[in-house]
XYZ file of C-alpha atoms in Angstrom:
506
model
C -21.060 -24.352 -19.550
C -22.278 -24.476 -23.393
C -19.774 -23.372 -25.773
C -22.227 -22.966 -28.415
C -20.962 -19.715 -30.835
C -22.641 -17.011 -30.708
C -24.999 -16.542 -33.650
C -24.202 -13.756 -36.384
C -26.292 -11.019 -36.597
C -28.899 -11.447 -39.709
C -28.770 -7.513 -40.410
C -26.710 -4.569 -39.825
C -27.697 -2.697 -37.453
C -26.517 0.861 -35.569
C -23.606 0.076 -33.180
C -24.452 2.841 -30.554
C -27.045 0.614 -28.601
C -25.279 -1.427 -26.035
C -27.051 -3.833 -23.297
C -26.060 -5.734 -20.335
C -27.844 -8.509 -18.985
C -27.642 -9.310 -15.205
C -29.112 -12.758 -13.988
C -28.873 -12.171 -10.248
C -30.176 -14.119 -7.744
C -33.377 -12.284 -6.657
C -33.860 -10.208 -9.972
C -32.833 -10.148 -13.457
C -31.777 -7.138 -14.867
C -31.380 -5.339 -18.183
C -29.959 -2.053 -19.088
C -29.908 -0.572 -22.162
C -27.517 2.717 -23.280
C -27.231 4.533 -26.353
C -23.672 6.069 -27.003
C -23.752 9.399 -29.019
C -20.963 11.841 -29.523
C -19.033 10.370 -26.509
C -21.765 10.877 -24.116
C -23.708 7.499 -22.510
C -27.333 7.771 -22.223
C -29.415 5.233 -20.535
C -32.724 4.531 -22.694
C -33.925 1.454 -20.853
C -33.997 -0.779 -17.815
C -35.989 -3.927 -17.099
C -36.169 -5.476 -13.926
C -38.005 -8.521 -13.015
C -37.868 -10.565 -9.769
C -37.344 -14.026 -10.377
C -36.361 -15.206 -7.223
C -34.059 -17.708 -8.542
C -32.272 -18.593 -5.151
C -35.339 -19.519 -3.565
C -35.491 -22.486 -6.128
C -32.354 -24.228 -4.750
C -33.102 -27.242 -3.324
C -31.005 -29.232 -0.247
C -29.201 -30.873 -3.295
C -28.240 -27.298 -4.624
C -30.608 -28.205 -7.857
C -33.137 -25.554 -9.263
C -36.403 -26.380 -9.081
C -39.014 -26.093 -11.961
C -40.753 -23.341 -10.843
C -37.541 -21.264 -10.570
C -36.457 -22.533 -13.891
C -39.753 -21.529 -15.564
C -39.662 -18.132 -13.984
C -36.188 -17.468 -15.279
C -36.960 -18.578 -18.802
C -40.370 -16.684 -18.991
C -38.179 -13.444 -17.697
C -35.538 -14.188 -20.358
C -38.327 -14.332 -23.193
C -39.096 -10.534 -22.339
C -35.462 -9.736 -22.699
C -34.933 -11.364 -25.986
C -37.426 -9.309 -28.029
C -35.857 -6.087 -26.685
C -32.212 -7.263 -27.364
C -32.844 -8.551 -31.303
C -32.619 -4.712 -32.044
C -28.896 -4.424 -30.465
C -26.095 -6.127 -32.456
C -24.949 -9.252 -30.809
C -21.361 -7.486 -30.056
C -22.581 -5.011 -27.886
C -24.326 -7.506 -25.472
C -22.982 -8.925 -22.394
C -25.128 -11.462 -20.578
C -23.850 -12.734 -17.229
C -24.895 -14.885 -14.247
C -24.075 -14.619 -10.754
C -24.132 -16.437 -7.641
C -27.005 -19.022 -8.073
C -26.137 -20.167 -11.133
C -22.478 -20.650 -9.871
C -24.037 -22.728 -7.156
C -26.971 -24.655 -9.174
C -26.040 -28.211 -9.739
C -28.440 -28.460 -12.663
C -27.193 -25.309 -14.141
C -26.509 -26.306 -17.511
C -30.051 -27.511 -17.993
C -31.195 -23.711 -17.209
C -28.304 -22.742 -19.842
C -29.357 -24.696 -22.570
C -32.726 -23.292 -22.814
C -31.939 -19.782 -21.782
C -29.253 -19.168 -24.627
C -31.673 -20.626 -27.077
C -34.017 -18.009 -25.693
C -31.828 -14.997 -25.797
C -29.573 -16.451 -28.808
C -26.740 -15.434 -26.730
C -24.122 -16.996 -24.856
C -24.336 -16.299 -21.031
C -21.078 -16.187 -18.842
C -21.572 -17.407 -15.473
C -18.965 -15.259 -14.015
C -16.664 -15.909 -10.645
C -17.678 -14.218 -7.145
C -14.214 -12.126 -7.533
C -15.038 -11.147 -11.498
C -18.555 -10.004 -10.280
C -16.937 -7.806 -7.396
C -14.793 -6.358 -9.926
C -17.395 -5.577 -12.265
C -19.591 -4.351 -9.636
C -16.759 -1.871 -8.765
C -16.580 -0.550 -12.281
C -20.135 0.033 -12.432
C -20.026 2.073 -9.019
C -17.115 3.672 -9.597
C -18.246 5.331 -12.959
C -21.528 6.386 -12.082
C -20.340 7.866 -8.774
C -16.918 9.459 -9.824
C -15.227 8.181 -6.405
C -12.396 10.239 -5.007
C -9.829 8.454 -3.143
C -10.092 4.973 -1.826
C -13.752 4.179 -1.615
C -15.315 0.852 -0.007
C -17.876 -0.539 -2.149
C -20.895 -3.073 -0.884
C -23.278 -5.189 -2.843
C -25.662 -7.464 -1.307
C -27.090 -9.537 -3.200
C -29.806 -12.467 -3.525
C -27.227 -15.133 -2.741
C -23.595 -13.445 -2.505
C -22.251 -9.946 -1.262
C -19.432 -8.216 -2.775
C -16.993 -6.093 -0.475
C -14.283 -4.140 -2.715
C -12.038 -1.560 -1.595
C -10.621 0.569 -4.821
C -9.271 3.684 -5.938
C -11.085 5.681 -8.942
C -11.629 3.209 -11.551
C -9.134 0.561 -10.160
C -10.396 -2.468 -7.683
C -7.394 -2.641 -4.985
C -8.837 -5.655 -2.858
C -12.095 -7.590 -3.254
C -14.315 -10.614 -2.240
C -17.349 -12.478 -2.429
C -19.038 -13.839 0.581
C -21.820 -16.612 -0.030
C -24.614 -14.817 2.025
C -27.534 -12.867 0.506
C -31.064 -11.260 1.067
C -32.574 -14.316 -0.329
C -30.507 -17.000 1.200
C -30.648 -15.699 4.604
C -34.244 -15.032 4.411
C -34.469 -18.982 3.624
C -32.436 -19.599 6.395
C -33.470 -17.340 9.076
C -36.949 -15.867 8.368
C -38.583 -18.823 6.663
C -41.557 -18.902 8.656
C -42.077 -15.141 8.230
C -41.627 -14.030 11.621
C -39.508 -11.318 12.198
C -38.000 -11.555 15.750
C -35.056 -10.396 17.824
C -33.747 -13.627 17.824
C -33.977 -14.013 14.329
C -32.000 -10.940 13.415
C -29.287 -11.907 15.925
C -28.672 -14.850 14.602
C -28.655 -13.828 11.017
C -26.232 -11.128 12.246
C -24.139 -13.497 14.141
C -23.727 -15.427 11.069
C -23.061 -12.846 8.682
C -20.206 -11.732 11.098
C -18.705 -15.283 11.099
C -18.951 -15.312 7.222
C -17.372 -11.892 7.114
C -14.369 -12.669 9.640
C -11.601 -14.474 7.960
C -11.423 -11.187 5.423
C -12.499 -8.473 7.804
C -9.049 -7.273 8.679
C -8.024 -7.108 4.741
C -10.535 -4.368 4.275
C -10.339 -2.408 7.846
C -6.504 -2.081 6.811
C -7.298 0.363 4.317
C -8.163 3.970 4.817
C -11.084 4.626 2.834
C -12.746 8.148 2.240
C -16.205 6.786 1.360
C -18.319 3.835 1.627
C -20.863 3.356 -1.361
C -23.660 1.049 -1.263
C -25.066 -0.511 -4.872
C -28.376 -1.617 -5.527
C -30.291 -3.940 -3.335
C -30.478 -3.245 0.326
C -28.693 -0.054 0.498
C -31.417 1.208 -2.462
C -34.193 0.047 -0.415
C -33.017 1.714 2.603
C -32.113 5.115 0.955
C -35.847 5.210 -0.414
C -37.033 4.853 2.853
C -34.812 7.589 4.329
C -35.703 10.094 1.330
C -39.583 9.219 1.729
C -39.500 9.883 5.561
C -38.020 13.174 4.656
C -34.248 12.557 5.496
C -32.039 13.236 2.633
C -28.987 11.603 4.565
C -26.461 8.944 3.665
C -27.069 5.566 5.374
C -26.326 5.288 9.328
C -26.109 2.522 11.776
C -28.520 4.255 13.927
C -30.632 4.340 11.327
C -30.336 0.383 10.630
C -31.081 -0.134 14.181
C -34.194 1.751 14.313
C -35.129 0.221 10.840
C -34.566 -3.467 12.346
C -36.629 -2.451 15.448
C -39.664 -1.189 13.044
C -39.354 -4.930 11.302
C -39.523 -6.465 14.842
C -42.342 -4.584 16.285
C -44.325 -5.456 13.092
C -43.938 -9.117 14.016
C -44.526 -10.924 10.297
C -42.776 -10.032 7.240
C -46.395 -9.740 5.475
C -47.247 -7.205 8.275
C -44.238 -5.059 7.169
C -45.240 -1.406 7.028
C -42.401 0.630 6.883
C -42.887 4.060 5.097
C -40.760 3.997 1.743
C -40.695 0.305 1.571
C -41.610 -1.218 -1.612
C -43.977 -4.297 -1.931
C -41.112 -6.049 -3.960
C -38.329 -5.738 -1.247
C -40.719 -6.527 1.605
C -40.046 -10.101 1.749
C -36.279 -9.875 1.459
C -35.921 -6.811 3.418
C -35.229 -7.837 7.243
C -32.621 -10.197 5.891
C -30.954 -7.925 3.969
C -31.124 -5.267 6.806
C -29.224 -7.734 9.070
C -26.500 -8.546 6.656
C -25.991 -4.749 6.313
C -25.838 -4.190 10.112
C -23.089 -6.994 10.548
C -21.152 -4.901 7.628
C -21.322 -1.382 9.543
C -20.556 -3.198 12.628
C -17.338 -5.586 11.566
C -15.850 -2.888 9.326
C -16.482 0.122 11.263
C -18.364 2.063 8.563
C -19.530 5.592 9.840
C -22.104 6.195 6.795
C -22.801 5.003 3.367
C -23.839 6.491 0.225
C -26.066 4.932 -2.774
C -24.537 4.626 -5.756
C -26.122 4.949 -9.323
C -24.346 2.015 -10.693
C -23.813 -1.816 -9.904
C -22.885 -5.111 -11.615
C -24.860 -4.041 -15.070
C -22.947 -0.512 -15.373
C -19.479 -2.290 -15.045
C -20.592 -4.516 -17.909
C -21.760 -1.728 -19.868
C -18.633 0.237 -19.433
C -16.490 -2.656 -19.740
C -17.796 -2.789 -23.046
C -16.728 0.929 -23.735
C -12.869 1.217 -23.536
C -12.700 4.716 -24.248
C -15.296 5.970 -21.550
C -13.175 5.248 -18.649
C -10.811 7.908 -18.927
C -13.433 10.683 -19.267
C -14.207 12.930 -16.522
C -17.541 11.623 -15.295
C -18.867 14.630 -13.557
C -17.862 17.184 -16.343
C -19.337 14.937 -18.767
C -22.886 14.940 -17.133
C -22.432 18.739 -16.749
C -21.992 19.176 -20.180
C -24.292 17.295 -20.970
C -27.066 18.740 -19.203
C -26.010 22.165 -20.330
C -26.778 21.251 -23.796
C -29.881 19.380 -23.026
C -31.423 22.315 -20.788
C -30.088 25.037 -23.252
C -27.901 26.571 -20.336
C -25.961 29.157 -21.259
C -22.504 27.657 -21.139
C -20.539 30.630 -20.992
C -22.406 32.269 -18.107
C -22.501 29.070 -16.315
C -18.603 28.816 -16.276
C -18.377 32.564 -15.312
C -20.543 32.067 -12.326
C -18.625 28.221 -11.542
C -15.090 30.638 -11.749
C -16.389 32.998 -9.179
C -17.715 30.770 -6.875
C -14.686 28.983 -6.954
C -12.545 32.106 -6.368
C -14.444 32.827 -3.262
C -14.683 29.440 -2.006
C -10.739 29.054 -2.019
C -10.805 32.147 0.622
C -13.605 30.087 2.325
C -11.663 27.169 2.625
C -8.611 29.386 4.545
C -10.922 29.896 7.025
C -13.435 27.150 7.816
C -13.028 23.392 7.859
C -14.783 21.876 4.458
C -14.036 18.501 5.112
C -16.092 15.303 4.896
C -18.226 16.741 2.051
C -17.474 16.940 -1.462
C -17.774 20.884 -1.308
C -16.124 21.796 -4.483
C -17.760 19.360 -6.451
C -21.353 20.351 -5.160
C -20.816 23.810 -5.868
C -19.199 23.771 -9.034
C -22.338 21.742 -10.453
C -24.980 24.147 -8.359
C -23.151 27.263 -10.030
C -23.308 25.625 -13.548
C -26.903 24.503 -13.143
C -28.319 27.489 -11.170
C -30.369 28.304 -14.909
C -31.508 24.657 -15.438
C -34.759 25.814 -15.140
C -34.665 28.873 -17.316
C -35.860 27.107 -20.467
C -39.344 26.697 -18.699
C -39.861 30.027 -17.383
C -38.095 32.959 -15.607
C -39.945 34.006 -12.575
C -40.021 30.149 -10.645
C -36.635 28.905 -12.587
C -35.074 28.146 -9.466
C -37.940 25.941 -8.737
C -38.109 24.388 -12.178
C -34.454 23.611 -12.002
C -34.839 21.930 -8.317
C -37.580 19.703 -9.947
C -35.621 19.002 -12.905
C -32.783 17.489 -10.389
C -35.298 15.108 -8.455
C -35.613 13.414 -11.627
C -33.004 13.591 -13.762
C -29.770 11.025 -12.849
C -26.269 12.941 -12.570
C -23.583 10.314 -13.698
C -20.640 10.646 -11.235
C -22.675 12.155 -8.354
C -23.917 9.890 -5.281
C -27.529 10.573 -4.443
C -26.703 12.888 -1.352
C -24.484 15.190 -3.635
C -27.249 15.232 -6.079
C -29.918 16.082 -3.323
C -27.478 18.658 -2.076
C -27.098 20.194 -5.544
C -30.689 20.549 -5.869
C -31.263 22.309 -2.669
C -28.709 24.705 -3.651
C -30.223 25.201 -6.950
C -33.655 25.776 -5.079
C -32.152 28.636 -2.895
C -29.770 30.203 -5.129
C -32.323 33.215 -5.551
C -35.280 34.998 -3.942
C -36.059 33.977 -0.091
C -33.969 31.247 1.635
C -35.779 28.170 3.144
C -33.861 26.913 5.746
C -36.445 23.845 6.304
C -34.848 22.842 2.795
C -31.848 21.780 4.724
C -32.965 19.720 7.625
C -33.313 16.603 5.923
C -29.448 16.444 6.032
C -27.109 15.534 9.097
C -25.971 18.159 10.671
C -22.425 18.345 9.397
C -23.623 17.858 6.019
C -26.082 20.523 6.565
C -23.175 23.163 7.748
C -21.315 22.719 4.420
C -24.310 23.177 2.472
C -25.423 26.507 3.847
C -21.683 27.809 3.499
C -22.050 26.759 -0.209
C -25.324 28.165 -0.556
C -24.199 31.709 0.516
C -21.527 31.628 -1.693
C -23.324 30.150 -4.482
C -26.035 33.329 -4.074
C -23.041 35.714 -4.076
C -21.695 34.238 -7.263
C -24.690 34.554 -9.111
C -25.345 37.951 -7.972
C -22.372 39.372 -8.621
C -22.609 37.941 -12.134
C -25.718 39.670 -12.856
C -24.390 41.799 -15.699
C -23.042 38.466 -17.587
C -19.938 40.190 -18.323
C -16.269 39.234 -18.023
C -13.352 41.178 -16.486
C -16.164 43.564 -14.822
C -15.484 42.701 -11.185
C -12.414 43.741 -9.146
C -10.687 41.503 -6.786
C -12.709 40.947 -4.110
C -12.145 39.982 -0.292
C -13.936 37.727 1.636
C -13.572 37.673 5.423
C -15.556 35.090 7.793
C -16.107 36.333 11.299
C -18.175 33.599 13.283
C -21.617 33.623 11.196
C -20.913 37.472 9.542
C -19.484 37.370 6.318
C -17.612 40.612 5.174
C -17.186 41.434 1.549
C -14.473 44.323 0.637
C -14.181 45.891 -2.493
C -11.497 48.508 -3.728
C -12.757 52.103 -2.683
C -15.459 53.429 -4.466
C -16.255 50.475 -6.604
C -19.768 49.832 -5.272
C -20.788 53.563 -5.564
C -19.694 53.342 -9.193
C -21.701 50.187 -9.913
C -25.289 50.987 -8.511
C -26.892 47.870 -9.576
C -24.891 45.062 -7.889
C -24.766 47.582 -4.785
C -28.511 46.996 -4.895
C -28.502 43.635 -5.357
C -26.156 43.634 -2.497
C -28.506 45.349 0.029
C -31.316 42.966 -0.771
C -29.071 39.910 -0.210
C -28.303 41.278 3.020
C -31.993 41.785 3.858
C -32.573 38.209 2.558
C -29.807 36.699 5.027
C -30.848 38.689 7.779
C -34.132 37.008 7.972
C -32.650 33.692 8.252
C -30.421 35.076 11.054
C -27.217 35.444 8.952
C -24.863 38.932 8.780
C -23.568 40.056 5.398
C -21.541 43.206 5.266
C -20.365 45.123 2.133
C -17.580 47.662 2.315
C -15.229 49.433 0.162
């Protein structure tokens, strides 16, 4: 590896910009962030398909075409990196550059192009950085299993909060498995079977190490999990990845016969060539590690590199920071947002004692939905719930998985006015049931806070009997507060229209 010293920046630049460059086996990625007042905002992302792993020959040398693709991509990156202090830039190479016999040939020219040193990191270090990127952006609770299927390697990690506990990097990836099992472009049941079998064989030596951990959630980072999540969302399934979905996608691939003919709704052209191979690896992981479902994370290796440079960021509450930032950005009345949230949580504590709300991060979803229900007010009042839902469809929420954000969006969309149960259909039944409970709580918290005043409400008792919810107020209170009494009467009608029953008594 080249040991040249990093070039000194020729002029002073503001130090709030940071960049991470990930030279992956399939794609090269660059992410640029701006740090201001303790908040991290992504201001630029560039991704180019370089297919570096496809250029490895039988002697593990990168061919000239793949070298040129890599250098050309880095020329594009280099111009953007000129605006960022050298101390705030991290560039790493991963599996293919670890394997390539002529890696120094690539590095010599690549470092001249970037004017920056490139670190070829080990598989274990790659896994650690991936975990940090996932943990920061997903704010995982308890033990989490994290999986990243790259072009030439697959990283598997178990960790807790920001600490990876056990990790490994396996020599299997969507590009190398494509060249090995789908090289002729044909997608057959036999090719899938062979790819899955060999992925399991590579996983076998470490399988028990991961099964022995009791993890609360499984998170997928970029690549194949991201592609599958996009397919599910495009097809109207706002759900986590499940094994039966993977089997269905496998059959869809086989039915198309040839990679060039793959026609799966939601699958992008860029992912088509390596989709069957990545899918085979993911099926093997699900089957061998007994994974029930997987949610997609917003972060991966490059986010891990960024947050690794920001020592002070690891102790922050990522979700609280995201909500605070969104309230400022969209001019939400913070005092009222906290008022609604606090009331929702008071009611939630009563519900927790009467219903099983496990398996879904209900409290985090309720807090976010309660604090963001007025997200669309800065556009206009009449349809502000729809405006808020639209914003949540397009603004990333650091600290929340995609499924959590989808749930929060649906809660905001239905927190007032007519209730549309069709909005909840894309979720799996156990998730849907919990979201409906949270919706009923959110609507009540918003309604009961209508006067936007503290210390107005009395102690309220919430009792649940099957599908009937009973609110009990102190004697005479509702009669003394006709506005809230009228709003509750309207809410009774709205819930009645969808088959729910709300009773109010004092």
